[in-house]
Amino acid sequence: DNGGTWGGDNYNAGMRGCKGTPWIGGPRASSFWYFPHHFKPKTVDVLAGHIDVFPTLAELSGYQLPEGLSSQIDGVSLLPLLTGEETELEDRMIISHVGRWPDGEGQVDAHKYTYCSVHWKNYLLVRSQTCGNKDCVGNCRIFYQVINGRNDVAYSKNAGFHYAALFTDKWTLYDIKNDGENSHDIVSQHPDIVKKMSDEFEQWWNEVYPHIHRKAE
């Protein structure tokens, strides 16, 4: 449970992050699929996300998605994983962005790197850069509350740990398989991996940017 009140403290198995954060304790969750006589019991350790549920159910039901709709779906069908077929999903990346900022001119650009991450294999690339406005009413406000010494903010009574107020304009990299707390930044050891994953984020941002709602801009 990484979404309930104080869930980040009581049920995150030592992982850094809780609801609304990009660290591994925020988006990480198990998924259970049960389909007697179709799925054999097994554990699959492959990166997937909520975006995959719809295309998976569509394929399971035999429904052919219209081409116009299919091209707008970010997720993929997990049916090959569930049935034991070969798949290339082991090499996919999934991007997480909290995407909460105030209305107004320039707010989208100012929050490009606020609470965002890229998952790839056993790596997690995280950036927690604020917009720079201490009066921000978006998610940046949590950063400033933690920086000012408050520890019982949002979903945690240990916000200094779970929200990790790095306040940095650089990416940080973690090996989530061996470092569930995301406490050891290995960015300097893997510049090639950082570039590969950050390039993926930039490409994703450029794709979604034209579709982001910009009220009052």
Coordinates of C-alpha atoms in Angstrom, one line a residue:
D1 CA 0.0 0.0 0.0
N2 CA 1.8 3.1 -1.2
G3 CA -1.4 5.3 -1.4
G4 CA -3.1 5.3 2.0
T5 CA -2.7 7.9 4.7
W6 CA 0.8 7.6 6.2
G7 CA 1.2 4.6 3.8
G8 CA 4.8 5.7 3.1
D9 CA 5.7 5.0 6.7
N10 CA 3.9 1.8 7.6
Y11 CA 3.7 -0.3 4.5
N12 CA 6.5 0.5 2.1
A13 CA 9.0 -2.1 3.2
G14 CA 11.8 0.4 3.6
M15 CA 11.4 1.8 0.1
R16 CA 11.9 5.5 -0.4
G17 CA 8.8 7.4 -1.6
C18 CA 5.1 7.3 -1.1
K19 CA 2.0 8.4 -3.0
G20 CA 2.8 11.3 -5.2
T21 CA 6.6 10.8 -5.4
P22 CA 8.8 9.4 -8.2
W23 CA 11.0 7.3 -6.0
I24 CA 10.5 3.5 -6.1
G25 CA 8.1 3.5 -3.1
G26 CA 5.7 5.8 -5.0
P27 CA 4.7 3.9 -8.2
R28 CA 5.9 0.4 -7.3
A29 CA 3.0 -2.1 -6.8
S30 CA 2.2 -5.7 -7.5
S31 CA -0.3 -6.8 -10.1
F32 CA -2.2 -10.1 -9.8
W33 CA -3.9 -11.8 -12.8
Y34 CA -6.1 -14.8 -12.4
F35 CA -7.7 -16.7 -15.3
P36 CA -8.2 -20.4 -14.6
H37 CA -7.2 -22.8 -17.4
H38 CA -5.5 -20.0 -19.3
F39 CA -2.8 -18.6 -17.0
K40 CA -0.4 -20.9 -15.3
P41 CA 0.8 -19.9 -11.8
K42 CA 4.1 -18.0 -12.0
T43 CA 5.9 -14.9 -11.0
V44 CA 6.9 -12.4 -13.8
D45 CA 9.5 -9.9 -13.0
V46 CA 9.1 -7.5 -15.9
L47 CA 8.3 -3.8 -15.8
A48 CA 4.7 -2.9 -16.5
G49 CA 2.2 -0.2 -15.4
H50 CA -1.4 0.8 -15.1
I51 CA -1.2 2.0 -18.7
D52 CA -1.0 -1.7 -19.8
V53 CA -4.3 -2.8 -18.2
F54 CA -6.7 -1.5 -21.0
P55 CA -4.8 -2.9 -24.0
T56 CA -4.4 -6.2 -22.1
L57 CA -8.1 -6.6 -21.4
A58 CA -8.9 -5.6 -24.9
E59 CA -6.7 -8.3 -26.3
L60 CA -8.1 -10.9 -23.8
S61 CA -11.6 -10.1 -24.9
G62 CA -10.7 -10.4 -28.5
Y63 CA -11.7 -6.8 -29.2
Q64 CA -9.8 -5.1 -32.1
L65 CA -8.9 -1.6 -31.1
P66 CA -9.6 1.0 -33.9
E67 CA -6.4 2.2 -35.5
G68 CA -7.1 5.8 -34.4
L69 CA -7.4 4.8 -30.8
S70 CA -4.6 2.3 -30.8
S71 CA -2.1 4.9 -31.8
Q72 CA -3.0 7.0 -28.8
I73 CA -2.5 4.3 -26.2
D74 CA 0.8 4.4 -24.3
G75 CA 0.5 1.0 -22.8
V76 CA 1.0 -2.4 -24.3
S77 CA -0.8 -5.7 -23.9
L78 CA 0.7 -7.9 -21.3
L79 CA -0.9 -11.1 -22.7
P80 CA 2.4 -12.5 -23.9
L81 CA 3.7 -12.3 -20.3
L82 CA 0.6 -13.8 -18.9
T83 CA 0.6 -16.8 -21.3
G84 CA 4.4 -17.4 -21.2
E85 CA 5.1 -16.3 -24.8
E86 CA 8.3 -14.6 -25.9
T87 CA 8.2 -10.8 -25.6
E88 CA 10.5 -7.8 -25.9
L89 CA 9.0 -6.0 -22.9
E90 CA 12.1 -6.7 -20.8
D91 CA 13.8 -3.7 -22.5
R92 CA 11.0 -1.2 -22.1
M93 CA 11.1 2.1 -20.2
I94 CA 8.3 3.6 -18.3
I95 CA 8.2 7.3 -17.4
S96 CA 6.5 8.7 -14.3
H97 CA 5.7 12.4 -13.9
V98 CA 3.4 13.7 -11.1
G99 CA 2.4 16.5 -13.4
R100 CA 0.9 18.9 -10.9
W101 CA 1.5 22.6 -11.3
P102 CA -0.5 25.9 -11.0
D103 CA -2.2 27.5 -13.9
G104 CA -0.4 30.4 -15.5
E105 CA 2.1 31.4 -18.0
G106 CA 5.3 29.4 -18.0
Q107 CA 4.2 26.9 -15.4
V108 CA 4.4 23.9 -17.6
D109 CA 8.0 24.6 -18.6
A110 CA 9.0 25.5 -15.0
H111 CA 7.8 22.1 -13.7
K112 CA 9.2 19.9 -16.5
Y113 CA 11.6 18.1 -14.1
T114 CA 9.5 18.3 -10.9
Y115 CA 8.8 14.8 -9.5
C116 CA 9.7 12.8 -12.6
S117 CA 11.4 9.5 -13.1
V118 CA 12.4 6.9 -15.7
H119 CA 12.3 3.1 -15.0
W120 CA 14.4 0.7 -17.0
K121 CA 15.3 -2.8 -16.0
N122 CA 16.8 -2.5 -12.4
Y123 CA 17.5 1.3 -12.8
L124 CA 15.5 4.2 -11.7
L125 CA 16.4 7.7 -12.9
V126 CA 14.9 10.5 -10.7
R127 CA 14.8 14.3 -10.9
S128 CA 13.2 16.4 -8.2
Q129 CA 13.9 19.9 -9.4
T130 CA 11.5 22.5 -8.1
C131 CA 10.2 25.5 -10.2
G132 CA 12.2 27.9 -8.0
N133 CA 9.1 29.7 -6.7
K134 CA 8.9 29.3 -2.9
D135 CA 5.2 30.3 -3.1
C136 CA 4.3 27.6 -5.6
V137 CA 1.0 26.0 -4.9
G138 CA 1.8 22.9 -6.9
N139 CA 3.8 19.9 -5.6
C140 CA 6.9 22.2 -5.1
R141 CA 5.2 23.3 -1.9
I142 CA 6.0 19.9 -0.3
F143 CA 9.7 20.4 -1.1
Y144 CA 9.8 23.8 0.6
Q145 CA 7.9 22.5 3.6
V146 CA 10.5 19.7 4.0
I147 CA 13.4 22.1 3.4
N148 CA 11.9 24.3 6.2
G149 CA 12.0 21.4 8.6
R150 CA 8.5 20.0 8.5
N151 CA 8.4 16.2 8.6
D152 CA 4.7 15.3 8.7
V153 CA 3.7 16.5 5.3
A154 CA 1.4 14.9 2.7
Y155 CA 1.4 11.1 3.1
S156 CA 4.3 10.8 5.5
K157 CA 5.4 11.4 9.0
N158 CA 9.0 11.0 7.8
A159 CA 8.8 13.4 4.8
G160 CA 12.6 14.1 4.8
F161 CA 13.1 10.5 3.8
H162 CA 10.1 9.8 1.6
Y163 CA 10.1 13.0 -0.3
A164 CA 13.9 13.3 -0.4
A165 CA 14.1 17.0 -0.9
L166 CA 17.1 16.9 -3.2
F167 CA 16.2 20.3 -4.8
T168 CA 18.6 19.6 -7.6
D169 CA 18.8 20.4 -11.3
K170 CA 20.5 17.1 -12.1
W171 CA 19.4 13.5 -12.6
T172 CA 20.1 10.9 -9.9
L173 CA 20.3 7.2 -10.7
Y174 CA 19.5 4.2 -8.4
D175 CA 19.8 0.4 -8.6
I176 CA 16.3 -0.4 -7.3
K177 CA 17.1 -4.2 -7.1
N178 CA 19.9 -3.7 -4.6
D179 CA 18.9 -0.3 -3.2
G180 CA 15.2 -0.1 -2.3
E181 CA 15.8 3.0 -0.2
N182 CA 17.2 4.9 -3.3
S183 CA 19.9 6.1 -1.0
H184 CA 23.0 5.5 -3.2
D185 CA 23.2 7.7 -6.2
I186 CA 25.2 5.9 -8.9
V187 CA 24.8 8.5 -11.6
S188 CA 28.6 9.1 -11.9
Q189 CA 29.2 5.4 -12.4
H190 CA 26.9 5.0 -15.3
P191 CA 26.9 8.1 -17.6
D192 CA 25.9 6.0 -20.6
I193 CA 22.8 4.6 -18.8
V194 CA 21.9 8.1 -17.6
K195 CA 22.1 9.5 -21.1
K196 CA 20.0 6.6 -22.5
M197 CA 17.3 7.1 -19.9
S198 CA 17.3 10.9 -19.9
D199 CA 17.1 10.9 -23.7
E200 CA 14.0 8.8 -23.4
F201 CA 12.5 11.3 -21.0
E202 CA 13.2 14.2 -23.3
Q203 CA 11.6 12.4 -26.3
W204 CA 8.6 11.6 -24.2
W205 CA 8.3 15.2 -23.0
N206 CA 8.5 16.5 -26.5
E207 CA 5.7 14.1 -27.6
V208 CA 3.3 15.0 -24.8
Y209 CA 4.2 18.7 -24.6
P210 CA 1.8 19.9 -27.4
H211 CA -1.1 18.2 -25.6
I212 CA -0.5 19.5 -22.1
H213 CA -3.4 21.8 -20.9
R214 CA -2.2 25.4 -20.4
K215 CA -5.0 27.3 -18.8
A216 CA -4.4 31.1 -18.7
E217 CA -1.3 30.8 -20.9

